[in-house]
Amino acid sequence: MVQFNNDNEKKAFNNIKKQLPSTIHGECQDYDELYGHKLIPDGKGREYYDEDIADQLIYKLCKANEFNEMETKKRIVHILNWRRDFNPLSAGFMEPHDDMFEKIGILSENKDNGPNKRVITWNLYGEIEDRAKMFSNGQDKKFIRYRIGLMERGLRLLDFHDDNNCYMTQVHDYKSVSMIFGMNSEMKSCIKNIVTIFQDYYPESLYAKYFVNVPTILAWIYDIIIKFVDKRTREKFVVLSNGNKLGQYIKNCPQVGYGGKSNKSLKEQNMTNIRPTEYGLFLLQQQSNEEVE
């Protein structure tokens, strides 16, 4: 159940929720899926509607827009239309991705029972063997789809029944990449696109973002990123020159190399067998049927 801080929040939320069916049917071509969950109780797949989860997601959108009803409605339309066109569910659960991308992303769970209980998305850029190949001949677009797919799988591990535990921690590790990355225009464009997508279409999903093992030569990457995020998001950023200190910020950090206790590698802890939600699977099956027809 959504916990409101005051009556103004509750009023704005109720108004948005009441208007949502007409907004979706009128401006989103009936597309009502967010992170694999159905936002309204009518239409196709209504049996998959979970009001508690829908309420938490609507609350997140309201919170992201400071409970401004007009801005929240615009944001909802913007996000749902993007999801319909970009199809992040397909990127997360259907599409094969290049092996060189699959080496970068890891999903693990922080087992701490306290306030830092989070799913952690690891981006291990030191695993990239051929930067030139990665950002040329359309590979940058494929990387964006891979990165969004990783995000969708991570979101699937969150519990949207509880607003305290439906946020994700991200770790970007640049160890051993100083000789791999350069000030490349294609790379800069790709970073900008990814940051913009996360900023615009995944509001209120980030708990904290850590940039670790960042050499001075790569400071420009961080400078690019902070230009495209709002103040509230920037406040969640932490830069650590030494990745071993990460354990001081993440309780029960899942790997000894980052100041944790487990000797298992991140690859051994990677959560790979992640299925879409029932509603997400329903939508993907519908898409497959339409393609066959």
Short mmCIF file of C-alpha atoms in Angstrom, two decimals:
data_model
loop_
_atom_site.label_atom_id
_atom_site.label_comp_id
_atom_site.label_asym_id
_atom_site.label_seq_id
_atom_site.Cartn_x
_atom_site.Cartn_y
_atom_site.Cartn_z
CA MET A 1 0.00 0.00 0.00
CA VAL A 2 1.27 3.45 -0.92
CA GLN A 3 2.34 5.59 2.02
CA PHE A 4 1.73 9.29 1.42
CA ASN A 5 3.64 12.06 3.19
CA ASN A 6 0.74 14.53 3.10
CA ASP A 7 -2.75 15.12 1.75
CA ASN A 8 -1.47 16.98 -1.33
CA GLU A 9 0.46 13.91 -2.45
CA LYS A 10 -2.59 11.73 -1.94
CA LYS A 11 -4.83 14.10 -3.86
CA ALA A 12 -2.44 14.34 -6.84
CA PHE A 13 -1.98 10.57 -6.88
CA ASN A 14 -5.71 9.88 -6.83
CA ASN A 15 -6.33 12.35 -9.64
CA ILE A 16 -3.60 10.82 -11.81
CA LYS A 17 -4.83 7.29 -11.14
CA LYS A 18 -8.43 8.25 -11.94
CA GLN A 19 -7.42 9.84 -15.26
CA LEU A 20 -4.93 7.14 -16.22
CA PRO A 21 -7.26 4.83 -18.22
CA SER A 22 -8.45 7.66 -20.45
CA THR A 23 -4.88 8.96 -20.81
CA ILE A 24 -3.58 5.54 -21.88
CA HIS A 25 -6.47 4.81 -24.24
CA GLY A 26 -6.34 8.28 -25.73
CA GLU A 27 -2.64 9.15 -25.96
CA CYS A 28 -0.72 5.88 -25.65
CA GLN A 29 -2.57 3.70 -28.15
CA ASP A 30 -3.76 1.49 -25.26
CA TYR A 31 -0.21 0.65 -24.21
CA ASP A 32 -0.30 0.30 -20.42
CA GLU A 33 2.85 -1.65 -19.47
CA LEU A 34 5.58 -0.31 -17.18
CA TYR A 35 8.53 -2.54 -16.17
CA GLY A 36 6.45 -5.58 -17.11
CA HIS A 37 3.45 -4.58 -15.02
CA LYS A 38 -0.04 -3.48 -16.10
CA LEU A 39 -1.01 0.02 -15.00
CA ILE A 40 -4.79 -0.05 -15.53
CA PRO A 41 -7.39 -2.75 -14.78
CA ASP A 42 -9.15 -2.83 -18.16
CA GLY A 43 -8.15 -3.89 -21.66
CA LYS A 44 -6.25 -6.95 -22.85
CA GLY A 45 -4.51 -8.99 -20.17
CA ARG A 46 -6.64 -7.54 -17.39
CA GLU A 47 -6.16 -10.75 -15.40
CA TYR A 48 -2.55 -9.73 -14.85
CA TYR A 49 -3.41 -6.42 -13.19
CA ASP A 50 -2.07 -6.04 -9.64
CA GLU A 51 -3.42 -2.88 -8.07
CA ASP A 52 -0.77 -2.71 -5.34
CA ILE A 53 2.06 -2.80 -7.87
CA ALA A 54 0.29 -0.39 -10.23
CA ASP A 55 -0.21 2.04 -7.34
CA GLN A 56 3.48 1.92 -6.40
CA LEU A 57 4.52 2.58 -10.00
CA ILE A 58 2.07 5.47 -10.35
CA TYR A 59 3.36 6.84 -7.06
CA LYS A 60 6.93 6.68 -8.39
CA LEU A 61 5.94 8.68 -11.44
CA CYS A 62 4.17 11.25 -9.30
CA LYS A 63 7.19 11.48 -6.99
CA ALA A 64 9.57 11.92 -9.92
CA ASN A 65 7.55 14.95 -11.02
CA GLU A 66 7.05 16.37 -7.52
CA PHE A 67 3.33 15.49 -7.67
CA ASN A 68 2.68 18.04 -10.39
CA GLU A 69 -0.36 16.50 -12.09
CA MET A 70 0.20 18.00 -15.53
CA GLU A 71 3.91 17.10 -15.62
CA THR A 72 3.21 13.60 -14.32
CA LYS A 73 0.64 12.98 -17.05
CA LYS A 74 3.09 14.19 -19.72
CA ARG A 75 5.80 11.94 -18.27
CA ILE A 76 3.52 8.89 -18.29
CA VAL A 77 2.57 9.45 -21.93
CA HIS A 78 6.25 10.02 -22.83
CA ILE A 79 7.39 6.83 -21.09
CA LEU A 80 4.63 4.53 -22.32
CA ASN A 81 4.93 5.68 -25.92
CA TRP A 82 8.69 5.10 -25.77
CA ARG A 83 8.20 1.62 -24.30
CA ARG A 84 5.72 0.75 -27.02
CA ASP A 85 8.12 1.87 -29.77
CA PHE A 86 11.50 0.83 -28.32
CA ASN A 87 10.18 -2.45 -26.88
CA PRO A 88 12.55 -2.80 -23.89
CA LEU A 89 10.83 -6.06 -22.87
CA SER A 90 12.10 -7.62 -26.08
CA ALA A 91 15.59 -6.23 -25.41
CA GLY A 92 15.50 -7.74 -21.93
CA PHE A 93 13.96 -11.14 -22.51
CA MET A 94 13.79 -12.05 -26.19
CA GLU A 95 16.67 -10.64 -28.20
CA PRO A 96 20.12 -12.27 -28.39
CA HIS A 97 22.98 -9.87 -27.66
CA ASP A 98 26.59 -9.84 -28.78
CA ASP A 99 28.94 -11.85 -26.57
CA MET A 100 31.19 -8.85 -26.01
CA PHE A 101 28.26 -7.01 -24.42
CA GLU A 102 27.24 -9.96 -22.26
CA LYS A 103 30.69 -9.87 -20.61
CA ILE A 104 30.07 -6.37 -19.31
CA GLY A 105 26.84 -6.68 -17.33
CA ILE A 106 26.30 -8.61 -14.08
CA LEU A 107 23.20 -8.72 -11.87
CA SER A 108 23.57 -9.64 -8.21
CA GLU A 109 21.49 -9.27 -5.07
CA ASN A 110 22.63 -7.56 -1.91
CA LYS A 111 21.49 -9.85 0.90
CA ASP A 112 21.53 -7.15 3.57
CA ASN A 113 18.23 -6.87 5.44
CA GLY A 114 18.70 -3.20 6.23
CA PRO A 115 18.00 -0.07 4.20
CA ASN A 116 20.65 -0.99 1.61
CA LYS A 117 18.87 -4.13 0.44
CA ARG A 118 19.13 -3.72 -3.31
CA VAL A 119 19.63 -5.43 -6.62
CA ILE A 120 23.03 -4.40 -7.98
CA THR A 121 23.75 -3.90 -11.68
CA TRP A 122 27.47 -4.16 -12.40
CA ASN A 123 28.96 -2.67 -15.56
CA LEU A 124 32.49 -4.05 -15.92
CA TYR A 125 33.99 -1.97 -18.73
CA GLY A 126 37.39 -3.61 -18.33
CA GLU A 127 35.87 -6.67 -20.01
CA ILE A 128 35.63 -4.83 -23.34
CA GLU A 129 38.30 -6.23 -25.63
CA ASP A 130 37.71 -4.16 -28.75
CA ARG A 131 36.41 -0.63 -28.18
CA ALA A 132 36.67 0.27 -31.86
CA LYS A 133 34.39 -2.63 -32.79
CA MET A 134 31.98 -1.82 -29.99
CA PHE A 135 31.28 1.71 -31.17
CA SER A 136 31.35 1.37 -34.95
CA ASN A 137 29.11 0.07 -37.72
CA GLY A 138 25.91 0.37 -35.70
CA GLN A 139 27.25 -1.56 -32.72
CA ASP A 140 26.55 1.42 -30.46
CA LYS A 141 22.81 1.01 -31.10
CA LYS A 142 23.08 -2.69 -30.29
CA PHE A 143 24.91 -1.83 -27.07
CA ILE A 144 22.12 0.55 -26.09
CA ARG A 145 19.56 -2.23 -26.57
CA TYR A 146 21.74 -4.58 -24.53
CA ARG A 147 22.12 -2.01 -21.73
CA ILE A 148 18.37 -1.36 -21.61
CA GLY A 149 17.76 -5.11 -21.63
CA LEU A 150 20.05 -5.49 -18.61
CA MET A 151 18.08 -2.77 -16.85
CA GLU A 152 14.78 -4.52 -17.58
CA ARG A 153 16.08 -7.80 -16.15
CA GLY A 154 17.30 -5.98 -13.06
CA LEU A 155 13.93 -4.33 -12.56
CA ARG A 156 12.32 -7.76 -12.73
CA LEU A 157 14.17 -8.67 -9.52
CA LEU A 158 12.70 -5.76 -7.57
CA ASP A 159 9.63 -5.99 -5.35
CA PHE A 160 7.25 -3.27 -6.48
CA HIS A 161 4.90 -3.99 -3.60
CA ASP A 162 7.23 -2.03 -1.32
CA ASP A 163 8.56 1.41 -2.23
CA ASN A 164 11.48 0.95 0.19
CA ASN A 165 12.87 -2.01 -1.75
CA CYS A 166 12.16 -1.24 -5.38
CA TYR A 167 15.29 0.73 -6.19
CA MET A 168 18.44 -0.44 -7.90
CA THR A 169 22.11 0.18 -7.15
CA GLN A 170 24.45 0.52 -10.12
CA VAL A 171 28.22 0.04 -10.14
CA HIS A 172 30.33 1.20 -13.08
CA ASP A 173 33.83 -0.28 -12.84
CA TYR A 174 36.53 1.23 -15.08
CA LYS A 175 39.41 -0.91 -13.87
CA SER A 176 42.01 -1.59 -16.59
CA VAL A 177 40.23 0.49 -19.22
CA SER A 178 42.51 3.52 -19.50
CA MET A 179 44.16 2.06 -22.59
CA ILE A 180 40.86 0.86 -24.06
CA PHE A 181 38.67 3.94 -23.94
CA GLY A 182 39.48 7.21 -25.61
CA MET A 183 37.75 10.48 -26.39
CA ASN A 184 35.80 8.92 -29.20
CA SER A 185 32.82 10.78 -30.71
CA GLU A 186 30.82 7.57 -31.19
CA MET A 187 31.40 6.58 -27.59
CA LYS A 188 30.42 10.02 -26.31
CA SER A 189 27.21 9.90 -28.33
CA CYS A 190 26.40 6.42 -27.01
CA ILE A 191 26.97 7.50 -23.39
CA LYS A 192 24.77 10.56 -23.90
CA ASN A 193 21.96 8.45 -25.39
CA ILE A 194 22.04 5.91 -22.57
CA VAL A 195 22.10 8.57 -19.86
CA THR A 196 19.19 10.39 -21.50
CA ILE A 197 17.14 7.19 -21.78
CA PHE A 198 17.65 6.35 -18.11
CA GLN A 199 16.92 9.91 -17.08
CA ASP A 200 13.72 10.16 -19.11
CA TYR A 201 12.24 6.67 -18.96
CA TYR A 202 13.35 5.11 -15.66
CA PRO A 203 12.55 7.75 -13.02
CA GLU A 204 12.78 6.90 -9.33
CA SER A 205 14.47 3.56 -10.01
CA LEU A 206 17.99 4.40 -8.77
CA TYR A 207 19.11 4.03 -5.16
CA ALA A 208 22.79 4.84 -5.74
CA LYS A 209 25.32 4.84 -8.57
CA TYR A 210 28.99 4.16 -7.90
CA PHE A 211 31.82 4.92 -10.32
CA VAL A 212 34.80 2.89 -9.17
CA ASN A 213 38.44 2.52 -10.25
CA VAL A 214 38.08 5.66 -12.35
CA PRO A 215 41.48 6.81 -13.67
CA THR A 216 42.05 10.53 -14.16
CA ILE A 217 42.19 10.08 -17.93
CA LEU A 218 38.54 8.97 -17.89
CA ALA A 219 37.18 11.84 -15.80
CA TRP A 220 35.57 13.19 -18.96
CA ILE A 221 33.10 10.28 -18.94
CA TYR A 222 31.74 11.37 -15.57
CA ASP A 223 31.65 14.99 -16.76
CA ILE A 224 29.47 13.94 -19.71
CA ILE A 225 27.10 11.94 -17.52
CA ILE A 226 26.41 14.64 -14.93
CA LYS A 227 25.45 17.13 -17.64
CA PHE A 228 22.33 15.13 -18.48
CA VAL A 229 20.98 14.22 -15.05
CA ASP A 230 18.99 16.28 -12.59
CA LYS A 231 20.22 17.40 -9.18
CA ARG A 232 18.39 14.66 -7.26
CA THR A 233 20.04 12.00 -9.39
CA ARG A 234 23.50 13.59 -9.14
CA GLU A 235 23.22 13.44 -5.36
CA LYS A 236 23.10 9.63 -5.66
CA PHE A 237 26.46 9.49 -7.48
CA VAL A 238 29.65 8.42 -5.70
CA VAL A 239 33.10 8.34 -7.36
CA LEU A 240 35.70 6.01 -5.86
CA SER A 241 39.23 5.83 -7.23
CA ASN A 242 39.71 2.53 -5.38
CA GLY A 243 37.06 -0.16 -5.94
CA ASN A 244 38.07 -1.89 -2.69
CA LYS A 245 36.32 0.89 -0.80
CA LEU A 246 32.91 0.01 -2.24
CA GLY A 247 32.22 -2.26 0.73
CA GLN A 248 32.22 0.82 2.95
CA TYR A 249 29.13 2.05 1.08
CA ILE A 250 27.31 -1.18 0.27
CA LYS A 251 26.68 -3.39 3.29
CA ASN A 252 27.44 -7.03 2.60
CA CYS A 253 29.02 -6.09 -0.71
CA PRO A 254 28.94 -9.34 -2.69
CA GLN A 255 32.61 -9.67 -3.68
CA VAL A 256 35.90 -9.53 -1.78
CA GLY A 257 37.58 -7.52 -4.54
CA TYR A 258 35.19 -4.67 -3.80
CA GLY A 259 35.61 -4.78 -0.03
CA GLY A 260 33.06 -7.55 0.47
CA LYS A 261 33.37 -10.97 2.06
CA SER A 262 32.48 -13.48 -0.67
CA ASN A 263 35.29 -15.14 -2.63
CA LYS A 264 32.86 -16.02 -5.41
CA SER A 265 33.46 -13.97 -8.53
CA LEU A 266 30.75 -11.67 -9.79
CA LYS A 267 30.38 -13.96 -12.78
CA GLU A 268 29.61 -16.85 -10.42
CA GLN A 269 27.00 -14.71 -8.68
CA ASN A 270 25.44 -13.40 -11.88
CA MET A 271 21.67 -13.95 -11.97
CA THR A 272 20.99 -15.10 -15.51
CA ASN A 273 17.80 -17.16 -15.32
CA ILE A 274 15.39 -14.23 -15.14
CA ARG A 275 11.95 -14.53 -16.70
CA PRO A 276 9.61 -11.66 -17.58
CA THR A 277 6.52 -10.98 -15.51
CA GLU A 278 3.37 -12.82 -16.50
CA TYR A 279 2.03 -9.68 -18.13
CA GLY A 280 5.34 -9.06 -19.89
CA LEU A 281 5.31 -12.61 -21.22
CA PHE A 282 1.71 -12.12 -22.39
CA LEU A 283 2.72 -9.00 -24.35
CA LEU A 284 5.78 -10.68 -25.87
CA GLN A 285 3.70 -13.64 -26.97
CA GLN A 286 1.18 -11.28 -28.55
CA GLN A 287 4.01 -9.62 -30.48
CA SER A 288 5.29 -13.00 -31.66
CA ASN A 289 1.83 -13.98 -32.84
CA GLU A 290 1.43 -10.71 -34.77
CA GLU A 291 4.80 -11.23 -36.46
CA VAL A 292 3.83 -14.74 -37.53
CA GLU A 293 0.53 -13.52 -38.94
#
